[in-house]
Amino acid sequence: MKSLWDNVKVQFFYQWKAKYIITLFMFLVILCSFSSYSQYNSLHLKEARFNSSMEMYEKDGITLKQALSEELEIKTDGNSEEISNILKYDYYRVIAAKVALNPLNAPNQIFTSIAILFLPIIFGIYSCHVAFFDFKHKTIKNQLLLKGYKNLFFSKFFSIIIMAIGVVLVTTLLSIVIQYLFNLFVGVQANTSVNYLKEVPLQFLYQSVVLILFGVFFFLLTTAVRSTLVSIIALFLYMLLVPNLGGFDLKNLMLLTVSKIYNTSAATMDVVAGEDTNLILGYVATIGVWILLIVLVYKIDKKRSCPRL
C-alpha cells in the first residue's frame, strides 16, 4: 500500500511538472470568474424585466404592494410557462438574484450553471492527458520496467480520483473568493442572506462522484484507445451534441439530481428537465458498469502492454 501511495505522489509530481495541475487551476479560475460575471449580468437582466413589468402594471393602476398580495400561479407545459402574476414573479426573481450574489452562495450558483456542462469537460480532458502522459513523453517502457503495470495503472487511477475531489473542493473555495472580489470590484451590495450553505456537504459529495465517474471513464477510454484526440472528441460529442438519452444515462441522472440538491431559483443557465427514473438504481448501475470497465480495460491493456514471452 505504501508503495502504491508513493507512486501516486510521483504521478502528482509528473502532473505538476507537465503543468497539467496549474493549467487545470487556471481553467477553474476562469470558470469561477465567468460564473460571477454571469450572476451579475443575470441580476441586471432580471432588474430590467422587473422595471418593465412595473411600468406595465402601473399603467393599469396596480401597485407593487397590490401585486405582491395577489396569488402567483405558474403552469408549465414542456419548456413553456404560464405565469398568472408577472410582476410578483419578476420581483422574487430579482430577490433571488441578489441572494445569489452573496459569496457564500457562490458554490450553489456555479454548480447549477456553467459547471454542470464545463467542469466534466475540463476534468475529462485532464484525465485523458494523465492516461496518455507516458505515451506522449515516450516513457511508458521505462515506467513499466520500474513500477510494473499494476502500480503504474492504479497510481494514475487513484491520482485521478484524488484530483477529482480536490477539483470540487478548490472550485467551491474559489467560487466564494472570486465572488467576494468581484462584488468589491463592481460595487455590488449583495443580499446578506445565506440560503444554500447548508446543502454544501451533500453538493460536494455529489459533485465529487460525478467528476470521478467522468475522470475514470475517460482515463479508461484513453488507456484503451491510446489516443487523447479520440477520447476528447468523444467527450465533446457526448456533452455537447448527443441528446439526453434518458433512463440511466449519466447526463439524465445529473439533470434529475441537480434540481433535488441545489437551489436553482437564480441559475444562470436554463437546464432541460431530465426524464424521470430511479436515481439510486441509476447511480448503482452506473458505478457497476464503471467497475466492470475498470476490470476489462486493466486486463486487456495489461496483456497488450506486458505480453508474456
PDB file of C-alpha atoms in Angstrom, residues 9-293:
ATOM      1  CA  LYS A   9       2.642  11.024  -5.249  1.00  0.00           C
ATOM      2  CA  VAL A  10       5.056  10.520  -8.144  1.00  0.00           C
ATOM      3  CA  GLN A  11       2.131  10.819 -10.560  1.00  0.00           C
ATOM      4  CA  PHE A  12       1.143  14.122  -8.959  1.00  0.00           C
ATOM      5  CA  PHE A  13       4.755  15.285  -9.341  1.00  0.00           C
ATOM      6  CA  TYR A  14       4.690  14.403 -13.058  1.00  0.00           C
ATOM      7  CA  GLN A  15       1.340  16.179 -13.500  1.00  0.00           C
ATOM      8  CA  TRP A  16       2.755  19.250 -11.769  1.00  0.00           C
ATOM      9  CA  LYS A  17       5.959  19.259 -13.839  1.00  0.00           C
ATOM     10  CA  ALA A  18       3.923  18.848 -17.035  1.00  0.00           C
ATOM     11  CA  LYS A  19       1.903  21.914 -15.949  1.00  0.00           C
ATOM     12  CA  TYR A  20      -1.329  19.908 -16.016  1.00  0.00           C
ATOM     13  CA  ILE A  21      -2.260  20.961 -12.484  1.00  0.00           C
ATOM     14  CA  ILE A  22      -1.547  24.666 -12.966  1.00  0.00           C
ATOM     15  CA  THR A  23      -3.428  24.648 -16.292  1.00  0.00           C
ATOM     16  CA  LEU A  24      -6.386  22.956 -14.590  1.00  0.00           C
ATOM     17  CA  PHE A  25      -6.292  25.576 -11.818  1.00  0.00           C
ATOM     18  CA  MET A  26      -6.298  28.396 -14.373  1.00  0.00           C
ATOM     19  CA  PHE A  27      -9.377  26.941 -16.052  1.00  0.00           C
ATOM     20  CA  LEU A  28     -11.109  26.745 -12.668  1.00  0.00           C
ATOM     21  CA  VAL A  29     -10.314  30.427 -12.039  1.00  0.00           C
ATOM     22  CA  ILE A  30     -11.773  31.320 -15.450  1.00  0.00           C
ATOM     23  CA  LEU A  31     -14.846  29.164 -14.764  1.00  0.00           C
ATOM     24  CA  CYS A  32     -15.493  30.799 -11.382  1.00  0.00           C
ATOM     25  CA  SER A  33     -14.881  34.291 -12.780  1.00  0.00           C
ATOM     26  CA  PHE A  34     -17.304  33.712 -15.619  1.00  0.00           C
ATOM     27  CA  SER A  35     -19.872  32.351 -13.160  1.00  0.00           C
ATOM     28  CA  SER A  36     -19.602  35.548 -11.070  1.00  0.00           C
ATOM     29  CA  TYR A  37     -19.968  37.714 -14.162  1.00  0.00           C
ATOM     30  CA  SER A  38     -22.976  35.670 -15.307  1.00  0.00           C
ATOM     31  CA  GLN A  39     -24.658  36.127 -11.921  1.00  0.00           C
ATOM     32  CA  TYR A  40     -24.047  39.882 -12.061  1.00  0.00           C
ATOM     33  CA  ASN A  41     -25.370  40.095 -15.611  1.00  0.00           C
ATOM     34  CA  SER A  42     -28.372  37.950 -14.683  1.00  0.00           C
ATOM     35  CA  LEU A  43     -29.270  40.384 -11.894  1.00  0.00           C
ATOM     36  CA  HIS A  44     -29.263  43.314 -14.340  1.00  0.00           C
ATOM     37  CA  LEU A  45     -31.431  41.447 -16.832  1.00  0.00           C
ATOM     38  CA  LYS A  46     -33.938  40.492 -14.142  1.00  0.00           C
ATOM     39  CA  GLU A  47     -33.999  44.047 -12.788  1.00  0.00           C
ATOM     40  CA  ALA A  48     -34.668  45.370 -16.293  1.00  0.00           C
ATOM     41  CA  ARG A  49     -37.508  42.885 -16.756  1.00  0.00           C
ATOM     42  CA  PHE A  50     -38.924  43.795 -13.328  1.00  0.00           C
ATOM     43  CA  ASN A  51     -38.844  47.517 -14.167  1.00  0.00           C
ATOM     44  CA  SER A  52     -40.612  46.828 -17.462  1.00  0.00           C
ATOM     45  CA  SER A  53     -43.302  44.796 -15.690  1.00  0.00           C
ATOM     46  CA  MET A  54     -43.626  47.517 -13.057  1.00  0.00           C
ATOM     47  CA  GLU A  55     -44.303  50.137 -15.737  1.00  0.00           C
ATOM     48  CA  MET A  56     -46.895  47.889 -17.382  1.00  0.00           C
ATOM     49  CA  TYR A  57     -48.720  47.279 -14.098  1.00  0.00           C
ATOM     50  CA  GLU A  58     -48.623  50.982 -13.125  1.00  0.00           C
ATOM     51  CA  LYS A  59     -50.324  51.842 -16.408  1.00  0.00           C
ATOM     52  CA  ASP A  60     -53.140  49.554 -15.322  1.00  0.00           C
ATOM     53  CA  GLY A  61     -53.231  51.256 -11.909  1.00  0.00           C
ATOM     54  CA  ILE A  62     -51.767  48.291  -9.995  1.00  0.00           C
ATOM     55  CA  THR A  63     -49.080  48.957  -7.378  1.00  0.00           C
ATOM     56  CA  LEU A  64     -46.301  46.585  -6.382  1.00  0.00           C
ATOM     57  CA  LYS A  65     -47.914  46.116  -2.968  1.00  0.00           C
ATOM     58  CA  GLN A  66     -51.162  45.056  -4.599  1.00  0.00           C
ATOM     59  CA  ALA A  67     -49.397  42.662  -6.958  1.00  0.00           C
ATOM     60  CA  LEU A  68     -47.479  41.040  -4.089  1.00  0.00           C
ATOM     61  CA  SER A  69     -50.694  40.483  -2.150  1.00  0.00           C
ATOM     62  CA  GLU A  70     -52.228  38.507  -5.024  1.00  0.00           C
ATOM     63  CA  GLU A  71     -51.724  34.809  -5.790  1.00  0.00           C
ATOM     64  CA  LEU A  72     -48.928  33.628  -8.059  1.00  0.00           C
ATOM     65  CA  GLU A  73     -49.536  30.515 -10.131  1.00  0.00           C
ATOM     66  CA  ILE A  74     -47.054  29.033 -12.573  1.00  0.00           C
ATOM     67  CA  LYS A  75     -48.236  26.384 -15.001  1.00  0.00           C
ATOM     68  CA  THR A  76     -45.605  24.538 -17.012  1.00  0.00           C
ATOM     69  CA  ASP A  77     -46.195  22.836 -20.328  1.00  0.00           C
ATOM     70  CA  GLY A  78     -42.991  21.314 -21.589  1.00  0.00           C
ATOM     71  CA  ASN A  79     -40.443  24.130 -21.751  1.00  0.00           C
ATOM     72  CA  SER A  80     -43.075  26.908 -21.661  1.00  0.00           C
ATOM     73  CA  GLU A  81     -44.531  28.618 -18.582  1.00  0.00           C
ATOM     74  CA  GLU A  82     -47.829  30.371 -17.958  1.00  0.00           C
ATOM     75  CA  ILE A  83     -47.474  32.952 -15.167  1.00  0.00           C
ATOM     76  CA  SER A  84     -50.565  34.440 -13.528  1.00  0.00           C
ATOM     77  CA  ASN A  85     -48.804  37.354 -11.763  1.00  0.00           C
ATOM     78  CA  ILE A  86     -45.820  38.529 -13.790  1.00  0.00           C
ATOM     79  CA  LEU A  87     -44.829  41.425 -11.512  1.00  0.00           C
ATOM     80  CA  LYS A  88     -44.735  39.258  -8.390  1.00  0.00           C
ATOM     81  CA  TYR A  89     -42.814  36.605 -10.317  1.00  0.00           C
ATOM     82  CA  ASP A  90     -40.236  39.134 -11.552  1.00  0.00           C
ATOM     83  CA  TYR A  91     -39.942  40.698  -8.089  1.00  0.00           C
ATOM     84  CA  TYR A  92     -38.994  37.408  -6.443  1.00  0.00           C
ATOM     85  CA  ARG A  93     -36.597  36.605  -9.265  1.00  0.00           C
ATOM     86  CA  VAL A  94     -34.735  39.870  -8.558  1.00  0.00           C
ATOM     87  CA  ILE A  95     -34.605  38.982  -4.852  1.00  0.00           C
ATOM     88  CA  ALA A  96     -33.251  35.524  -5.677  1.00  0.00           C
ATOM     89  CA  ALA A  97     -30.609  37.028  -7.999  1.00  0.00           C
ATOM     90  CA  LYS A  98     -29.421  39.384  -5.224  1.00  0.00           C
ATOM     91  CA  VAL A  99     -29.224  36.500  -2.769  1.00  0.00           C
ATOM     92  CA  ALA A 100     -27.222  34.506  -5.324  1.00  0.00           C
ATOM     93  CA  LEU A 101     -24.536  37.212  -5.382  1.00  0.00           C
ATOM     94  CA  ASN A 102     -23.674  36.573  -1.745  1.00  0.00           C
ATOM     95  CA  PRO A 103     -20.192  34.963  -1.837  1.00  0.00           C
ATOM     96  CA  LEU A 104     -21.273  32.132   0.467  1.00  0.00           C
ATOM     97  CA  ASN A 105     -23.982  31.231  -2.037  1.00  0.00           C
ATOM     98  CA  ALA A 106     -21.436  31.094  -4.886  1.00  0.00           C
ATOM     99  CA  PRO A 107     -20.811  27.298  -4.740  1.00  0.00           C
ATOM    100  CA  ASN A 108     -24.520  26.632  -5.261  1.00  0.00           C
ATOM    101  CA  GLN A 109     -24.574  29.048  -8.190  1.00  0.00           C
ATOM    102  CA  ILE A 110     -21.569  27.729 -10.086  1.00  0.00           C
ATOM    103  CA  PHE A 111     -22.706  24.118  -9.699  1.00  0.00           C
ATOM    104  CA  THR A 112     -26.159  24.988 -11.082  1.00  0.00           C
ATOM    105  CA  SER A 113     -24.810  26.895 -14.073  1.00  0.00           C
ATOM    106  CA  ILE A 114     -21.716  26.563 -16.233  1.00  0.00           C
ATOM    107  CA  ALA A 115     -20.068  23.905 -14.049  1.00  0.00           C
ATOM    108  CA  ILE A 116     -22.808  21.419 -14.999  1.00  0.00           C
ATOM    109  CA  LEU A 117     -21.500  21.419 -18.552  1.00  0.00           C
ATOM    110  CA  PHE A 118     -17.908  22.618 -18.443  1.00  0.00           C
ATOM    111  CA  LEU A 119     -16.454  21.086 -15.266  1.00  0.00           C
ATOM    112  CA  PRO A 120     -16.911  17.484 -16.508  1.00  0.00           C
ATOM    113  CA  ILE A 121     -15.420  18.528 -19.868  1.00  0.00           C
ATOM    114  CA  ILE A 122     -12.404  20.199 -18.258  1.00  0.00           C
ATOM    115  CA  PHE A 123     -11.725  17.297 -15.916  1.00  0.00           C
ATOM    116  CA  GLY A 124     -12.394  14.726 -18.624  1.00  0.00           C
ATOM    117  CA  ILE A 125      -9.685  16.349 -20.779  1.00  0.00           C
ATOM    118  CA  TYR A 126      -7.344  16.390 -17.777  1.00  0.00           C
ATOM    119  CA  SER A 127      -7.899  12.651 -17.232  1.00  0.00           C
ATOM    120  CA  CYS A 128      -7.215  11.929 -20.910  1.00  0.00           C
ATOM    121  CA  HIS A 129      -3.837  13.657 -20.656  1.00  0.00           C
ATOM    122  CA  VAL A 130      -2.944  11.814 -17.442  1.00  0.00           C
ATOM    123  CA  ALA A 131      -3.704   8.477 -19.118  1.00  0.00           C
ATOM    124  CA  PHE A 132      -1.631   9.351 -22.186  1.00  0.00           C
ATOM    125  CA  PHE A 133       1.257  11.034 -20.336  1.00  0.00           C
ATOM    126  CA  ASP A 134       3.839   8.232 -20.666  1.00  0.00           C
ATOM    127  CA  PHE A 135       2.968   7.564 -24.299  1.00  0.00           C
ATOM    128  CA  LYS A 136       3.297  11.262 -25.118  1.00  0.00           C
ATOM    129  CA  HIS A 137       6.725  11.520 -23.469  1.00  0.00           C
ATOM    130  CA  LYS A 138       7.799   8.029 -24.628  1.00  0.00           C
ATOM    131  CA  THR A 139       8.497   6.865 -21.066  1.00  0.00           C
ATOM    132  CA  ILE A 140       5.995   4.008 -20.984  1.00  0.00           C
ATOM    133  CA  LYS A 141       8.592   1.218 -21.297  1.00  0.00           C
ATOM    134  CA  ASN A 142      10.777   2.671 -18.551  1.00  0.00           C
ATOM    135  CA  GLN A 143       7.773   3.122 -16.256  1.00  0.00           C
ATOM    136  CA  LEU A 144       6.628  -0.462 -16.826  1.00  0.00           C
ATOM    137  CA  LEU A 145      10.127  -1.779 -16.047  1.00  0.00           C
ATOM    138  CA  LEU A 146      10.484   0.362 -12.919  1.00  0.00           C
ATOM    139  CA  LYS A 147       6.993   0.077 -11.455  1.00  0.00           C
ATOM    140  CA  GLY A 148       5.217  -2.778 -13.173  1.00  0.00           C
ATOM    141  CA  TYR A 149       1.856  -2.456 -14.892  1.00  0.00           C
ATOM    142  CA  LYS A 150      -0.300  -2.774 -11.781  1.00  0.00           C
ATOM    143  CA  ASN A 151       1.422   0.033  -9.893  1.00  0.00           C
ATOM    144  CA  LEU A 152       1.515   2.280 -12.957  1.00  0.00           C
ATOM    145  CA  PHE A 153      -2.166   1.776 -13.811  1.00  0.00           C
ATOM    146  CA  PHE A 154      -3.525   2.216 -10.292  1.00  0.00           C
ATOM    147  CA  SER A 155      -1.226   5.099  -9.376  1.00  0.00           C
ATOM    148  CA  LYS A 156      -2.722   7.067 -12.290  1.00  0.00           C
ATOM    149  CA  PHE A 157      -6.203   5.776 -11.476  1.00  0.00           C
ATOM    150  CA  PHE A 158      -6.086   6.895  -7.839  1.00  0.00           C
ATOM    151  CA  SER A 159      -4.432  10.206  -8.717  1.00  0.00           C
ATOM    152  CA  ILE A 160      -7.475  10.985 -10.882  1.00  0.00           C
ATOM    153  CA  ILE A 161      -9.881  10.114  -8.061  1.00  0.00           C
ATOM    154  CA  ILE A 162      -7.981  12.288  -5.567  1.00  0.00           C
ATOM    155  CA  MET A 163      -7.712  15.101  -8.102  1.00  0.00           C
ATOM    156  CA  ALA A 164     -11.475  14.956  -8.793  1.00  0.00           C
ATOM    157  CA  ILE A 165     -12.201  15.504  -5.096  1.00  0.00           C
ATOM    158  CA  GLY A 166      -9.567  18.266  -4.998  1.00  0.00           C
ATOM    159  CA  VAL A 167     -11.096  19.994  -8.029  1.00  0.00           C
ATOM    160  CA  VAL A 168     -14.526  20.121  -6.380  1.00  0.00           C
ATOM    161  CA  LEU A 169     -13.006  21.462  -3.153  1.00  0.00           C
ATOM    162  CA  VAL A 170     -10.934  24.103  -4.972  1.00  0.00           C
ATOM    163  CA  THR A 171     -13.898  25.124  -7.150  1.00  0.00           C
ATOM    164  CA  THR A 172     -16.057  25.540  -4.038  1.00  0.00           C
ATOM    165  CA  LEU A 173     -13.492  27.736  -2.273  1.00  0.00           C
ATOM    166  CA  LEU A 174     -12.504  29.631  -5.422  1.00  0.00           C
ATOM    167  CA  SER A 175     -16.098  30.482  -6.237  1.00  0.00           C
ATOM    168  CA  ILE A 176     -16.525  32.089  -2.807  1.00  0.00           C
ATOM    169  CA  VAL A 177     -13.297  34.093  -3.008  1.00  0.00           C
ATOM    170  CA  ILE A 178     -13.814  35.242  -6.591  1.00  0.00           C
ATOM    171  CA  GLN A 179     -17.441  36.219  -5.961  1.00  0.00           C
ATOM    172  CA  TYR A 180     -16.322  38.291  -2.959  1.00  0.00           C
ATOM    173  CA  LEU A 181     -13.603  40.038  -5.004  1.00  0.00           C
ATOM    174  CA  PHE A 182     -15.973  40.520  -7.944  1.00  0.00           C
ATOM    175  CA  ASN A 183     -18.562  42.177  -5.696  1.00  0.00           C
ATOM    176  CA  LEU A 184     -15.888  44.541  -4.377  1.00  0.00           C
ATOM    177  CA  PHE A 185     -14.688  45.355  -7.884  1.00  0.00           C
ATOM    178  CA  VAL A 186     -18.116  46.179  -9.342  1.00  0.00           C
ATOM    179  CA  GLY A 187     -19.530  47.633  -6.121  1.00  0.00           C
ATOM    180  CA  VAL A 188     -22.334  45.109  -5.678  1.00  0.00           C
ATOM    181  CA  GLN A 189     -24.222  45.115  -2.394  1.00  0.00           C
ATOM    182  CA  ALA A 190     -25.406  41.513  -2.302  1.00  0.00           C
ATOM    183  CA  ASN A 191     -28.316  40.342  -0.188  1.00  0.00           C
ATOM    184  CA  THR A 192     -26.845  39.203   3.135  1.00  0.00           C
ATOM    185  CA  SER A 193     -28.928  36.044   3.489  1.00  0.00           C
ATOM    186  CA  VAL A 194     -27.162  32.727   3.013  1.00  0.00           C
ATOM    187  CA  ASN A 195     -29.769  30.291   1.758  1.00  0.00           C
ATOM    188  CA  TYR A 196     -27.790  27.474   0.207  1.00  0.00           C
ATOM    189  CA  LEU A 197     -24.800  26.888   2.508  1.00  0.00           C
ATOM    190  CA  LYS A 198     -26.328  24.012   4.486  1.00  0.00           C
ATOM    191  CA  GLU A 199     -26.519  21.902   1.316  1.00  0.00           C
ATOM    192  CA  VAL A 200     -22.793  22.250   0.520  1.00  0.00           C
ATOM    193  CA  PRO A 201     -21.690  18.882   2.086  1.00  0.00           C
ATOM    194  CA  LEU A 202     -24.213  16.928   0.010  1.00  0.00           C
ATOM    195  CA  GLN A 203     -23.392  19.007  -3.077  1.00  0.00           C
ATOM    196  CA  PHE A 204     -19.677  18.402  -2.502  1.00  0.00           C
ATOM    197  CA  LEU A 205     -20.229  14.634  -2.280  1.00  0.00           C
ATOM    198  CA  TYR A 206     -22.409  14.600  -5.402  1.00  0.00           C
ATOM    199  CA  GLN A 207     -20.004  16.705  -7.481  1.00  0.00           C
ATOM    200  CA  SER A 208     -17.066  14.542  -6.396  1.00  0.00           C
ATOM    201  CA  VAL A 209     -18.897  11.371  -7.519  1.00  0.00           C
ATOM    202  CA  VAL A 210     -19.791  12.953 -10.879  1.00  0.00           C
ATOM    203  CA  LEU A 211     -16.220  14.113 -11.569  1.00  0.00           C
ATOM    204  CA  ILE A 212     -14.802  10.749 -10.507  1.00  0.00           C
ATOM    205  CA  LEU A 213     -17.169   8.995 -12.931  1.00  0.00           C
ATOM    206  CA  PHE A 214     -16.189  11.293 -15.804  1.00  0.00           C
ATOM    207  CA  GLY A 215     -12.493  11.218 -14.942  1.00  0.00           C
ATOM    208  CA  VAL A 216     -12.335   7.441 -14.608  1.00  0.00           C
ATOM    209  CA  PHE A 217     -14.314   6.798 -17.799  1.00  0.00           C
ATOM    210  CA  PHE A 218     -12.123   8.991 -19.993  1.00  0.00           C
ATOM    211  CA  PHE A 219      -8.973   7.705 -18.310  1.00  0.00           C
ATOM    212  CA  LEU A 220     -10.112   4.191 -19.250  1.00  0.00           C
ATOM    213  CA  LEU A 221     -11.116   5.204 -22.774  1.00  0.00           C
ATOM    214  CA  THR A 222      -7.754   6.865 -23.417  1.00  0.00           C
ATOM    215  CA  THR A 223      -5.933   3.864 -21.960  1.00  0.00           C
ATOM    216  CA  ALA A 224      -7.911   1.552 -24.244  1.00  0.00           C
ATOM    217  CA  VAL A 225      -7.567   3.525 -27.496  1.00  0.00           C
ATOM    218  CA  ARG A 226      -4.221   5.185 -26.649  1.00  0.00           C
ATOM    219  CA  SER A 227      -5.315   8.468 -28.183  1.00  0.00           C
ATOM    220  CA  THR A 228      -6.240  11.704 -26.418  1.00  0.00           C
ATOM    221  CA  LEU A 229      -7.750  13.025 -29.659  1.00  0.00           C
ATOM    222  CA  VAL A 230     -10.296  10.204 -29.937  1.00  0.00           C
ATOM    223  CA  SER A 231     -11.197  10.475 -26.240  1.00  0.00           C
ATOM    224  CA  ILE A 232     -11.570  14.261 -26.270  1.00  0.00           C
ATOM    225  CA  ILE A 233     -13.723  14.157 -29.426  1.00  0.00           C
ATOM    226  CA  ALA A 234     -15.912  11.525 -27.744  1.00  0.00           C
ATOM    227  CA  LEU A 235     -16.144  13.728 -24.636  1.00  0.00           C
ATOM    228  CA  PHE A 236     -17.254  16.796 -26.606  1.00  0.00           C
ATOM    229  CA  LEU A 237     -19.711  14.780 -28.698  1.00  0.00           C
ATOM    230  CA  TYR A 238     -21.303  13.291 -25.586  1.00  0.00           C
ATOM    231  CA  MET A 239     -21.524  16.547 -23.634  1.00  0.00           C
ATOM    232  CA  LEU A 240     -22.422  18.942 -26.451  1.00  0.00           C
ATOM    233  CA  LEU A 241     -24.102  17.032 -29.283  1.00  0.00           C
ATOM    234  CA  VAL A 242     -25.592  13.770 -28.023  1.00  0.00           C
ATOM    235  CA  PRO A 243     -29.095  14.458 -26.651  1.00  0.00           C
ATOM    236  CA  ASN A 244     -30.242  13.282 -23.258  1.00  0.00           C
ATOM    237  CA  LEU A 245     -30.719   9.529 -23.671  1.00  0.00           C
ATOM    238  CA  GLY A 246     -32.986   9.242 -20.622  1.00  0.00           C
ATOM    239  CA  GLY A 247     -33.067   6.361 -18.173  1.00  0.00           C
ATOM    240  CA  PHE A 248     -29.678   5.585 -16.651  1.00  0.00           C
ATOM    241  CA  ASP A 249     -27.751   7.895 -18.986  1.00  0.00           C
ATOM    242  CA  LEU A 250     -25.293   9.781 -16.749  1.00  0.00           C
ATOM    243  CA  LYS A 251     -26.399  13.162 -18.128  1.00  0.00           C
ATOM    244  CA  ASN A 252     -30.020  12.301 -17.353  1.00  0.00           C
ATOM    245  CA  LEU A 253     -29.077  11.302 -13.799  1.00  0.00           C
ATOM    246  CA  MET A 254     -27.211  14.599 -13.401  1.00  0.00           C
ATOM    247  CA  LEU A 255     -30.158  16.656 -14.659  1.00  0.00           C
ATOM    248  CA  LEU A 256     -32.517  14.922 -12.251  1.00  0.00           C
ATOM    249  CA  THR A 257     -30.143  15.270  -9.294  1.00  0.00           C
ATOM    250  CA  VAL A 258     -29.372  18.970  -9.735  1.00  0.00           C
ATOM    251  CA  SER A 259     -32.951  20.084  -9.105  1.00  0.00           C
ATOM    252  CA  LYS A 260     -33.126  17.937  -5.955  1.00  0.00           C
ATOM    253  CA  ILE A 261     -29.989  19.029  -4.097  1.00  0.00           C
ATOM    254  CA  TYR A 262     -29.441  22.576  -5.403  1.00  0.00           C
ATOM    255  CA  ASN A 263     -31.443  25.779  -5.269  1.00  0.00           C
ATOM    256  CA  THR A 264     -31.947  26.632  -8.935  1.00  0.00           C
ATOM    257  CA  SER A 265     -34.107  29.738  -8.444  1.00  0.00           C
ATOM    258  CA  ALA A 266     -31.304  32.022  -9.657  1.00  0.00           C
ATOM    259  CA  ALA A 267     -29.421  29.689 -12.003  1.00  0.00           C
ATOM    260  CA  THR A 268     -27.841  31.479 -14.964  1.00  0.00           C
ATOM    261  CA  MET A 269     -28.331  28.544 -17.346  1.00  0.00           C
ATOM    262  CA  ASP A 270     -31.618  27.028 -18.433  1.00  0.00           C
ATOM    263  CA  VAL A 271     -31.149  23.320 -17.893  1.00  0.00           C
ATOM    264  CA  VAL A 272     -33.541  20.941 -19.629  1.00  0.00           C
ATOM    265  CA  ALA A 273     -35.512  18.651 -17.357  1.00  0.00           C
ATOM    266  CA  GLY A 274     -34.334  15.065 -17.074  1.00  0.00           C
ATOM    267  CA  GLU A 275     -36.545  12.087 -17.819  1.00  0.00           C
ATOM    268  CA  ASP A 276     -37.848  10.527 -14.613  1.00  0.00           C
ATOM    269  CA  THR A 277     -36.068   7.374 -13.441  1.00  0.00           C
ATOM    270  CA  ASN A 278     -34.923   5.691 -10.231  1.00  0.00           C
ATOM    271  CA  LEU A 279     -31.912   7.781  -9.194  1.00  0.00           C
ATOM    272  CA  ILE A 280     -30.459   5.367  -6.652  1.00  0.00           C
ATOM    273  CA  LEU A 281     -30.740   2.398  -9.001  1.00  0.00           C
ATOM    274  CA  GLY A 282     -29.349   4.563 -11.817  1.00  0.00           C
ATOM    275  CA  TYR A 283     -26.211   5.531  -9.915  1.00  0.00           C
ATOM    276  CA  VAL A 284     -25.709   1.987  -8.604  1.00  0.00           C
ATOM    277  CA  ALA A 285     -25.995   0.611 -12.155  1.00  0.00           C
ATOM    278  CA  THR A 286     -23.610   3.291 -13.485  1.00  0.00           C
ATOM    279  CA  ILE A 287     -20.998   2.575 -10.823  1.00  0.00           C
ATOM    280  CA  GLY A 288     -21.400  -1.144 -11.511  1.00  0.00           C
ATOM    281  CA  VAL A 289     -20.742  -0.628 -15.233  1.00  0.00           C
ATOM    282  CA  TRP A 290     -17.718   1.550 -14.400  1.00  0.00           C
ATOM    283  CA  ILE A 291     -16.267  -1.191 -12.170  1.00  0.00           C
ATOM    284  CA  LEU A 292     -16.721  -3.707 -14.982  1.00  0.00           C
ATOM    285  CA  LEU A 293     -14.967  -1.325 -17.404  1.00  0.00           C
TER     286      LEU A 293
END
